[in-house]
mmCIF file of C-alpha atoms and ligand atoms in Angstrom:
data_model
loop_
_atom_site.group_PDB
_atom_site.id
_atom_site.type_symbol
_atom_site.label_atom_id
_atom_site.label_comp_id
_atom_site.label_asym_id
_atom_site.label_seq_id
_atom_site.Cartn_x
_atom_site.Cartn_y
_atom_site.Cartn_z
ATOM 1 C CA UNK A 18 -1.646 85.265 35.634
ATOM 2 C CA UNK A 19 -1.109 81.045 35.639
ATOM 3 C CA UNK A 20 -3.399 80.044 34.010
ATOM 4 C CA UNK A 21 -3.385 82.531 31.159
ATOM 5 C CA UNK A 22 0.647 81.863 30.823
ATOM 6 C CA UNK A 23 -0.655 78.521 30.450
ATOM 7 C CA UNK A 24 -3.131 79.102 27.910
ATOM 8 C CA UNK A 25 0.157 81.206 25.527
ATOM 9 C CA UNK A 26 2.348 78.774 26.122
ATOM 10 C CA UNK A 27 -0.436 75.894 24.194
ATOM 11 C CA UNK A 28 -1.307 78.414 21.937
ATOM 12 C CA UNK A 29 2.715 78.863 20.825
ATOM 13 C CA UNK A 30 3.432 74.778 20.678
ATOM 14 C CA UNK A 31 0.449 74.672 18.788
ATOM 15 C CA UNK A 32 1.666 77.377 16.031
ATOM 16 C CA UNK A 33 4.845 76.019 16.291
ATOM 17 C CA UNK A 34 3.119 72.571 15.476
ATOM 18 C CA UNK A 35 1.005 73.613 12.754
ATOM 19 C CA UNK A 36 4.186 75.374 10.773
ATOM 20 C CA UNK A 37 6.485 71.903 11.148
ATOM 21 C CA UNK A 38 3.635 70.300 10.162
ATOM 22 C CA UNK A 39 3.591 72.494 6.948
ATOM 23 C CA UNK A 40 7.161 72.377 6.361
ATOM 24 C CA UNK A 41 7.196 68.784 6.295
ATOM 25 C CA UNK A 42 4.344 68.883 3.736
ATOM 26 C CA UNK A 43 6.744 70.352 1.215
ATOM 27 C CA UNK A 44 8.038 67.829 -0.619
ATOM 28 C CA UNK A 45 8.185 68.225 -4.851
ATOM 29 C CA UNK A 46 8.231 65.552 -6.209
ATOM 30 C CA UNK A 47 10.486 66.083 -9.467
ATOM 31 C CA UNK A 48 10.471 63.607 -13.020
ATOM 32 C CA UNK A 49 12.609 63.553 -15.729
ATOM 33 C CA UNK A 50 12.654 61.229 -18.759
ATOM 34 C CA UNK A 51 16.337 59.798 -19.401
ATOM 35 C CA UNK A 52 18.640 58.206 -17.271
ATOM 36 C CA UNK A 53 20.063 59.464 -13.571
ATOM 37 C CA UNK A 54 23.628 59.889 -15.664
ATOM 38 C CA UNK A 55 22.780 62.161 -18.577
ATOM 39 C CA UNK A 56 22.895 66.164 -18.043
ATOM 40 C CA UNK A 57 19.375 66.305 -17.987
ATOM 41 C CA UNK A 58 19.429 64.476 -14.819
ATOM 42 C CA UNK A 59 22.864 66.313 -12.884
ATOM 43 C CA UNK A 60 21.262 69.116 -13.395
ATOM 44 C CA UNK A 61 18.272 68.294 -11.577
ATOM 45 C CA UNK A 62 20.489 66.464 -8.805
ATOM 46 C CA UNK A 63 21.926 70.049 -7.996
ATOM 47 C CA UNK A 64 18.936 72.031 -8.007
ATOM 48 C CA UNK A 65 17.302 69.986 -5.228
ATOM 49 C CA UNK A 66 20.702 70.120 -3.077
ATOM 50 C CA UNK A 67 20.983 73.729 -3.543
ATOM 51 C CA UNK A 68 17.195 74.093 -2.419
ATOM 52 C CA UNK A 69 17.277 71.917 0.035
ATOM 53 C CA UNK A 70 20.072 74.108 1.585
ATOM 54 C CA UNK A 71 19.111 76.904 0.629
ATOM 55 C CA UNK A 72 15.322 76.461 2.383
ATOM 56 C CA UNK A 73 17.644 74.818 5.254
ATOM 57 C CA UNK A 74 15.222 71.664 4.232
ATOM 58 C CA UNK A 75 12.512 73.502 4.705
ATOM 59 C CA UNK A 76 11.405 71.997 0.753
ATOM 60 C CA UNK A 77 12.590 68.508 0.519
ATOM 61 C CA UNK A 78 13.285 67.228 -3.436
ATOM 62 C CA UNK A 79 12.291 63.511 -4.611
ATOM 63 C CA UNK A 80 13.721 63.281 -8.206
ATOM 64 C CA UNK A 81 12.359 60.414 -10.073
ATOM 65 C CA UNK A 82 15.077 60.149 -13.542
ATOM 66 C CA UNK A 83 14.664 57.659 -16.492
ATOM 67 C CA UNK A 84 11.414 58.372 -17.094
ATOM 68 C CA UNK A 85 10.317 56.315 -13.429
ATOM 69 C CA UNK A 86 7.302 58.305 -12.456
ATOM 70 C CA UNK A 87 6.866 60.495 -16.079
ATOM 71 C CA UNK A 88 8.026 60.091 -19.584
ATOM 72 C CA UNK A 89 9.414 62.809 -22.062
ATOM 73 C CA UNK A 90 6.380 62.649 -24.364
ATOM 74 C CA UNK A 91 3.693 62.867 -21.176
ATOM 75 C CA UNK A 92 5.797 65.564 -18.733
ATOM 76 C CA UNK A 93 3.863 68.533 -20.196
ATOM 77 C CA UNK A 94 0.555 67.128 -19.413
ATOM 78 C CA UNK A 95 1.810 65.211 -16.562
ATOM 79 C CA UNK A 96 3.352 68.219 -14.935
ATOM 80 C CA UNK A 97 -0.087 70.168 -15.662
ATOM 81 C CA UNK A 98 -1.932 67.574 -14.030
ATOM 82 C CA UNK A 99 -0.292 67.080 -10.663
ATOM 83 C CA UNK A 100 1.124 64.060 -11.438
ATOM 84 C CA UNK A 101 4.831 65.726 -10.904
ATOM 85 C CA UNK A 102 5.399 68.523 -8.886
ATOM 86 C CA UNK A 103 8.267 69.397 -10.969
ATOM 87 C CA UNK A 104 9.513 68.129 -14.455
ATOM 88 C CA UNK A 105 11.795 68.190 -17.545
ATOM 89 C CA UNK A 106 11.161 68.967 -21.120
ATOM 90 C CA UNK A 107 12.893 69.121 -24.221
ATOM 91 C CA UNK A 108 10.660 71.199 -26.465
ATOM 92 C CA UNK A 109 11.660 69.998 -29.843
ATOM 93 C CA UNK A 110 9.320 66.988 -28.334
ATOM 94 C CA UNK A 111 6.344 68.235 -28.409
ATOM 95 C CA UNK A 112 5.645 70.045 -32.482
ATOM 96 C CA UNK A 113 3.842 73.576 -32.697
ATOM 97 C CA UNK A 114 3.027 73.421 -28.703
ATOM 98 C CA UNK A 115 6.143 76.604 -28.169
ATOM 99 C CA UNK A 116 6.344 78.395 -30.840
ATOM 100 C CA UNK A 117 7.619 81.422 -28.801
ATOM 101 C CA UNK A 118 10.770 79.476 -27.496
ATOM 102 C CA UNK A 119 11.619 76.819 -30.027
ATOM 103 C CA UNK A 120 13.409 80.076 -32.104
ATOM 104 C CA UNK A 121 16.268 78.490 -30.246
ATOM 105 C CA UNK A 122 15.924 75.381 -32.184
ATOM 106 C CA UNK A 123 16.782 76.967 -34.969
ATOM 107 C CA UNK A 124 20.637 76.640 -36.887
ATOM 108 C CA UNK A 125 21.389 79.884 -35.874
ATOM 109 C CA UNK A 126 24.704 78.197 -34.332
ATOM 110 C CA UNK A 127 25.357 78.487 -30.895
ATOM 111 C CA UNK A 128 28.748 78.262 -29.894
ATOM 112 C CA UNK A 129 28.372 77.320 -26.831
ATOM 113 C CA UNK A 130 25.629 75.165 -24.082
ATOM 114 C CA UNK A 131 26.459 78.591 -22.182
ATOM 115 C CA UNK A 132 25.594 80.550 -24.670
ATOM 116 C CA UNK A 133 22.502 79.541 -25.709
ATOM 117 C CA UNK A 134 21.626 78.729 -22.324
ATOM 118 C CA UNK A 135 22.181 82.197 -21.355
ATOM 119 C CA UNK A 136 20.265 83.384 -24.238
ATOM 120 C CA UNK A 137 17.417 81.448 -23.692
ATOM 121 C CA UNK A 138 16.358 82.456 -20.160
ATOM 122 C CA UNK A 139 17.410 86.462 -21.088
ATOM 123 C CA UNK A 140 14.365 85.522 -24.671
ATOM 124 C CA UNK A 141 11.947 83.617 -21.689
ATOM 125 C CA UNK A 142 12.223 87.009 -18.962
ATOM 126 C CA UNK A 143 11.248 89.406 -21.460
ATOM 127 C CA UNK A 144 8.630 87.952 -23.680
ATOM 128 C CA UNK A 145 7.148 85.782 -21.349
ATOM 129 C CA UNK A 146 5.529 83.827 -23.910
ATOM 130 C CA UNK A 147 1.372 82.661 -24.198
ATOM 131 C CA UNK A 148 2.651 78.487 -24.182
ATOM 132 C CA UNK A 149 3.830 78.539 -20.768
ATOM 133 C CA UNK A 150 0.520 80.087 -19.082
ATOM 134 C CA UNK A 151 -0.553 76.437 -17.517
ATOM 135 C CA UNK A 152 3.030 76.010 -16.248
ATOM 136 C CA UNK A 153 5.444 77.975 -13.590
ATOM 137 C CA UNK A 154 8.656 78.143 -15.370
ATOM 138 C CA UNK A 155 12.129 76.952 -12.879
ATOM 139 C CA UNK A 156 15.216 76.816 -15.833
ATOM 140 C CA UNK A 157 15.572 76.711 -18.746
ATOM 141 C CA UNK A 158 19.034 75.232 -20.888
ATOM 142 C CA UNK A 159 19.714 73.668 -23.633
ATOM 143 C CA UNK A 160 22.107 70.933 -25.268
ATOM 144 C CA UNK A 161 25.188 71.350 -26.421
ATOM 145 C CA UNK A 162 25.633 72.140 -30.965
ATOM 146 C CA UNK A 163 24.143 69.125 -31.883
ATOM 147 C CA UNK A 164 27.248 66.604 -34.392
ATOM 148 C CA UNK A 165 26.531 63.464 -36.270
ATOM 149 C CA UNK A 166 26.895 60.312 -34.463
ATOM 150 C CA UNK A 167 27.305 56.791 -36.831
ATOM 151 C CA UNK A 168 28.108 53.384 -37.248
ATOM 152 C CA UNK A 169 29.694 53.849 -40.977
ATOM 153 C CA UNK A 170 31.513 56.602 -41.249
ATOM 154 C CA UNK A 171 30.085 60.323 -42.811
ATOM 155 C CA UNK A 172 33.375 62.035 -44.091
ATOM 156 C CA UNK A 173 31.238 63.974 -46.434
ATOM 157 C CA UNK A 174 27.601 65.208 -46.771
ATOM 158 C CA UNK A 175 27.902 63.137 -49.067
ATOM 159 C CA UNK A 176 28.044 60.065 -47.438
ATOM 160 C CA UNK A 177 24.592 60.880 -45.709
ATOM 161 C CA UNK A 178 22.650 59.272 -48.854
ATOM 162 C CA UNK A 179 19.525 57.949 -47.479
ATOM 163 C CA UNK A 180 20.958 56.868 -44.082
ATOM 164 C CA UNK A 181 18.742 56.780 -40.754
ATOM 165 C CA UNK A 182 19.875 59.244 -37.789
ATOM 166 C CA UNK A 183 18.104 59.743 -35.254
ATOM 167 C CA UNK A 184 16.465 63.319 -34.260
ATOM 168 C CA UNK A 185 13.555 65.605 -32.913
ATOM 169 C CA UNK A 186 12.590 69.025 -34.374
ATOM 170 C CA UNK A 187 14.402 71.233 -36.756
ATOM 171 C CA UNK A 188 17.691 68.970 -37.109
ATOM 172 C CA UNK A 189 14.682 66.276 -38.468
ATOM 173 C CA UNK A 190 14.138 68.924 -41.634
ATOM 174 C CA UNK A 191 18.068 69.681 -41.578
ATOM 175 C CA UNK A 192 18.978 66.187 -41.933
ATOM 176 C CA UNK A 193 16.284 65.346 -44.685
ATOM 177 C CA UNK A 194 17.726 68.398 -46.845
ATOM 178 C CA UNK A 195 20.995 67.532 -46.346
ATOM 179 C CA UNK A 196 19.858 63.915 -47.761
ATOM 180 C CA UNK A 197 20.090 61.625 -44.486
ATOM 181 C CA UNK A 198 16.979 60.271 -43.448
ATOM 182 C CA UNK A 199 15.642 61.580 -40.589
ATOM 183 C CA UNK A 200 13.765 59.890 -37.326
ATOM 184 C CA UNK A 201 11.578 61.558 -34.683
ATOM 185 C CA UNK A 202 12.327 59.600 -31.415
ATOM 186 C CA UNK A 203 12.833 61.187 -27.747
ATOM 187 C CA UNK A 204 16.718 60.252 -26.517
ATOM 188 C CA UNK A 205 15.296 58.028 -24.455
ATOM 189 C CA UNK A 206 14.213 55.496 -27.423
ATOM 190 C CA UNK A 207 17.226 55.381 -28.679
ATOM 191 C CA UNK A 208 19.704 52.845 -27.310
ATOM 192 C CA UNK A 209 17.016 50.546 -28.412
ATOM 193 C CA UNK A 210 16.356 52.500 -32.512
ATOM 194 C CA UNK A 211 20.468 52.237 -32.339
ATOM 195 C CA UNK A 212 20.456 48.361 -30.533
ATOM 196 C CA UNK A 213 18.210 46.493 -33.343
ATOM 197 C CA UNK A 214 19.477 48.839 -36.198
ATOM 198 C CA UNK A 215 16.345 51.326 -37.024
ATOM 199 C CA UNK A 216 18.895 54.037 -36.855
ATOM 200 C CA UNK A 217 21.837 53.872 -38.174
ATOM 201 C CA UNK A 218 22.879 56.823 -36.050
ATOM 202 C CA UNK A 219 21.779 59.989 -34.216
ATOM 203 C CA UNK A 220 22.451 64.139 -33.989
ATOM 204 C CA UNK A 221 23.134 65.102 -30.392
ATOM 205 C CA UNK A 222 25.534 66.856 -28.683
ATOM 206 C CA UNK A 223 28.683 64.873 -27.907
ATOM 207 C CA UNK A 224 27.795 64.345 -24.319
ATOM 208 C CA UNK A 225 25.999 61.230 -25.263
ATOM 209 C CA UNK A 226 28.625 58.800 -26.238
ATOM 210 C CA UNK A 227 29.913 58.875 -22.548
ATOM 211 C CA UNK A 228 26.221 58.803 -20.795
ATOM 212 C CA UNK A 229 24.200 56.644 -23.405
ATOM 213 C CA UNK A 230 27.536 54.970 -24.005
ATOM 214 C CA UNK A 231 26.602 55.880 -27.549
ATOM 215 C CA UNK A 232 30.861 55.361 -28.700
ATOM 216 C CA UNK A 233 30.693 51.621 -28.421
ATOM 217 C CA UNK A 234 28.210 51.265 -30.970
ATOM 218 C CA UNK A 235 29.007 54.636 -33.384
ATOM 219 C CA UNK A 236 32.442 54.805 -33.833
ATOM 220 C CA UNK A 237 31.961 57.574 -36.530
ATOM 221 C CA UNK A 238 31.498 61.196 -35.374
ATOM 222 C CA UNK A 239 31.098 64.404 -37.549
ATOM 223 C CA UNK A 240 31.451 67.920 -36.729
ATOM 224 C CA UNK A 241 28.420 69.432 -38.215
ATOM 225 C CA UNK A 242 27.583 72.391 -35.144
ATOM 226 C CA UNK A 243 24.380 71.907 -35.827
ATOM 227 C CA UNK A 244 20.984 73.413 -33.533
ATOM 228 C CA UNK A 245 20.716 72.673 -29.400
ATOM 229 C CA UNK A 246 17.620 71.133 -28.056
ATOM 230 C CA UNK A 247 16.209 73.899 -26.076
ATOM 231 C CA UNK A 248 14.866 72.563 -22.508
ATOM 232 C CA UNK A 249 12.344 73.920 -19.880
ATOM 233 C CA UNK A 250 11.712 72.886 -16.160
ATOM 234 C CA UNK A 251 8.325 73.310 -15.444
ATOM 235 C CA UNK A 252 5.943 73.334 -12.300
ATOM 236 C CA UNK A 253 2.314 72.384 -11.471
ATOM 237 C CA UNK A 254 0.702 75.919 -10.763
ATOM 238 C CA UNK A 255 -1.192 74.671 -7.384
ATOM 239 C CA UNK A 256 1.785 73.052 -6.736
ATOM 240 C CA UNK A 257 3.702 76.526 -6.862
ATOM 241 C CA UNK A 258 0.797 78.142 -5.151
ATOM 242 C CA UNK A 259 1.069 76.050 -1.435
ATOM 243 C CA UNK A 260 4.860 77.112 -1.623
ATOM 244 C CA UNK A 261 5.285 79.257 1.030
ATOM 245 C CA UNK A 262 6.014 82.978 0.298
ATOM 246 C CA UNK A 263 10.248 82.486 0.902
ATOM 247 C CA UNK A 264 10.649 78.979 -0.693
ATOM 248 C CA UNK A 265 8.897 80.402 -4.156
ATOM 249 C CA UNK A 266 11.627 82.676 -3.703
ATOM 250 C CA UNK A 267 14.900 81.238 -3.510
ATOM 251 C CA UNK A 268 13.025 78.713 -6.251
ATOM 252 C CA UNK A 269 12.671 81.995 -8.485
ATOM 253 C CA UNK A 270 16.566 82.924 -7.183
ATOM 254 C CA UNK A 271 17.735 79.894 -8.698
ATOM 255 C CA UNK A 272 16.299 80.665 -12.140
ATOM 256 C CA UNK A 273 18.816 82.035 -14.111
ATOM 257 C CA UNK A 274 21.733 80.647 -11.446
ATOM 258 C CA UNK A 275 20.365 76.875 -13.139
ATOM 259 C CA UNK A 276 20.641 77.689 -16.496
ATOM 260 C CA UNK A 277 24.058 78.957 -16.560
ATOM 261 C CA UNK A 278 25.478 75.890 -13.897
ATOM 262 C CA UNK A 279 24.306 73.265 -16.698
ATOM 263 C CA UNK A 280 25.790 75.402 -19.224
ATOM 264 C CA UNK A 281 29.002 75.116 -18.209
ATOM 265 C CA UNK A 282 28.608 72.023 -16.562
ATOM 266 C CA UNK A 283 27.822 70.187 -20.016
ATOM 267 C CA UNK A 284 30.303 72.248 -22.192
ATOM 268 C CA UNK A 285 32.982 70.569 -19.732
ATOM 269 C CA UNK A 286 31.393 67.576 -19.966
ATOM 270 C CA UNK A 287 31.207 67.141 -23.703
ATOM 271 C CA UNK A 288 34.794 67.715 -24.292
ATOM 272 C CA UNK A 289 35.464 64.911 -20.947
ATOM 273 C CA UNK A 290 32.757 62.770 -23.307
ATOM 274 C CA UNK A 291 34.500 62.675 -26.421
ATOM 275 C CA UNK A 292 38.612 62.354 -25.163
ATOM 276 C CA UNK A 293 36.956 59.712 -23.440
ATOM 277 C CA UNK A 294 35.000 58.523 -26.623
ATOM 278 C CA UNK A 295 38.243 58.830 -28.049
ATOM 279 C CA UNK A 296 40.550 56.694 -25.688
ATOM 280 C CA UNK A 297 38.187 54.249 -24.823
ATOM 281 C CA UNK A 298 36.350 53.027 -28.313
ATOM 282 C CA UNK A 299 39.561 54.753 -30.343
ATOM 283 C CA UNK A 300 36.622 56.647 -32.311
ATOM 284 C CA UNK A 301 36.877 58.740 -35.216
ATOM 285 C CA UNK A 302 36.260 62.382 -35.981
ATOM 286 C CA UNK A 303 35.432 63.930 -39.117
ATOM 287 C CA UNK A 304 35.731 67.886 -39.578
ATOM 288 C CA UNK A 305 33.924 68.983 -43.194
ATOM 289 C CA UNK A 306 34.973 71.393 -45.517
ATOM 290 C CA UNK A 307 34.068 75.373 -45.442
ATOM 291 C CA UNK A 308 31.962 74.539 -48.233
ATOM 292 C CA UNK A 309 29.908 71.458 -46.770
ATOM 293 C CA UNK A 310 28.955 74.341 -43.918
ATOM 294 C CA UNK A 311 28.128 76.884 -46.064
ATOM 295 C CA UNK A 312 25.806 74.535 -47.574
ATOM 296 C CA UNK A 313 24.896 73.085 -44.227
ATOM 297 C CA UNK A 314 24.342 76.803 -43.141
ATOM 298 C CA UNK A 315 21.937 77.570 -46.647
ATOM 299 C CA UNK A 316 20.216 74.752 -46.146
ATOM 300 C CA UNK A 317 19.074 76.275 -42.313
ATOM 301 C CA UNK A 318 17.271 79.439 -44.160
ATOM 302 C CA UNK A 319 14.263 77.601 -44.928
ATOM 303 C CA UNK A 320 13.287 76.487 -41.615
ATOM 304 C CA UNK A 321 14.594 80.169 -40.454
ATOM 305 C CA UNK A 322 11.112 81.154 -42.315
ATOM 306 C CA UNK A 323 9.088 78.753 -41.365
ATOM 307 C CA UNK A 324 9.807 79.303 -38.158
ATOM 308 C CA UNK A 325 9.441 83.197 -38.545
ATOM 309 C CA UNK A 326 5.427 81.994 -39.918
ATOM 310 C CA UNK A 327 4.245 80.114 -37.638
ATOM 311 C CA UNK A 328 4.904 82.546 -34.958
ATOM 312 C CA UNK A 329 3.596 85.030 -36.193
ATOM 313 C CA UNK A 330 0.167 82.379 -37.277
ATOM 314 C CA UNK A 331 0.248 82.689 -33.079
ATOM 315 C CA UNK A 332 0.457 86.500 -32.563
ATOM 316 C CA UNK A 333 4.509 86.332 -31.743
ATOM 317 C CA UNK A 334 6.608 89.221 -32.997
ATOM 318 C CA UNK A 335 9.120 87.005 -35.530
ATOM 319 C CA UNK A 336 11.699 89.547 -36.496
ATOM 320 C CA UNK A 337 11.619 91.310 -32.521
ATOM 321 C CA UNK A 338 12.063 87.845 -31.229
ATOM 322 C CA UNK A 339 14.621 86.441 -33.320
ATOM 323 C CA UNK A 340 16.716 89.965 -33.855
ATOM 324 C CA UNK A 341 16.660 89.713 -29.762
ATOM 325 C CA UNK A 342 18.229 86.263 -29.797
ATOM 326 C CA UNK A 343 20.680 87.295 -32.020
ATOM 327 C CA UNK A 344 21.691 90.161 -29.974
ATOM 328 C CA UNK A 345 21.762 88.229 -26.388
ATOM 329 C CA UNK A 346 23.477 85.568 -28.436
ATOM 330 C CA UNK A 347 26.077 87.868 -29.639
ATOM 331 C CA UNK A 348 26.468 89.500 -25.534
ATOM 332 C CA UNK A 349 26.775 86.265 -24.402
ATOM 333 C CA UNK A 350 29.568 84.989 -26.795
ATOM 334 C CA UNK A 351 31.751 88.323 -25.538
ATOM 335 C CA UNK A 352 30.924 88.169 -22.073
ATOM 336 C CA UNK A 353 32.207 84.630 -21.762
ATOM 337 C CA UNK A 354 34.195 84.371 -24.386
ATOM 338 C CA UNK A 355 33.044 80.589 -25.417
HETATM 339 N N1 LIG B 5 19.953 65.801 -28.206
HETATM 340 C C1 LIG B 5 18.748 66.452 -27.166
HETATM 341 C C2 LIG B 5 19.113 66.976 -26.177
HETATM 342 C C3 LIG B 5 20.383 66.320 -25.849
HETATM 343 C C4 LIG B 5 21.217 66.123 -25.773
HETATM 344 N N2 LIG B 5 21.894 65.225 -24.201
HETATM 345 C C5 LIG B 5 20.801 64.549 -23.683
HETATM 346 C C6 LIG B 5 20.752 63.624 -22.995
HETATM 347 C C7 LIG B 5 19.632 62.964 -22.627
HETATM 348 C C8 LIG B 5 18.145 62.885 -22.956
HETATM 349 C C9 LIG B 5 18.394 64.285 -24.013
HETATM 350 C C10 LIG B 5 19.365 65.087 -24.928
HETATM 351 C C11 LIG B 5 17.820 65.041 -27.641
HETATM 352 O O1 LIG B 5 17.562 64.299 -28.308
HETATM 353 O O2 LIG B 5 16.602 65.484 -27.039
#
């Protein structure tokens, strides 16, 4: 009897030991390309805290902001090959790779980050496009609608004449049509390009006025309501398969919530950032006329058509994706009042 008890307790101890060894091994690395202060990294730290809390510490997340593990352009490959378990990608930095979800980068006048982020998440859930088949998608969100930040004033569209402005994705093409010269590069290379004078400004959301201190160099801001940039947080498939089922569930359940959290965070933060820039650097903000906004809108039409053609080439039902996206946009505008 004694022997039996001894054997049983020895095997119980072994089970416990194995279980804790398995748990202790679950540390996920999470790579991000821009600096720690910026919104893609703020959402990363929020996600880390939620995951560690909801798994009672069974899953730990080690974060690498500022391109310390993977940069903007090698993020996708780095996650696919397991250099990082998780990574954050900006889809417009990979032209042609995401034909379905790049719809979110089209000029359809998203009114807020929350609306655009929730729309993107639902659209992804509905279509689950092939383009993400090599990774697990943990969440999706967008930046806020994009505006011009420049070293010299852009009071009217005519002032753009030949001006080199940093952008990416669909905005590059719209800028060209507006008479500016779009220069494509990831956000993480922009501070140097502005310093060196390679570009005279950029087109992005106003969070960067504060988070990159761009307000110091770009004292003039023009409201253009250009497209949002879509982002995805992706995970290596083998790393995902190694996670226990209950941890996978925690991550799955967080997907939509994280998308909404990030949308709300950025909507609030762009207001703070602009107010801060006005106060600290006395930046000037210019509004365009209704006719100029109509002109920008008209310039977006060929882009939507070009996207349709590309999507059809990738065997996607472009019209269905587009009409679902617009319906979701309207739904979330009504629901959130934003
Ligand atoms: N302008 C987009 C998205 C973006 C907006 N704020 C940040 C901060 C850090 C990185 C990217 C972004 C872009 O350039 O990707």
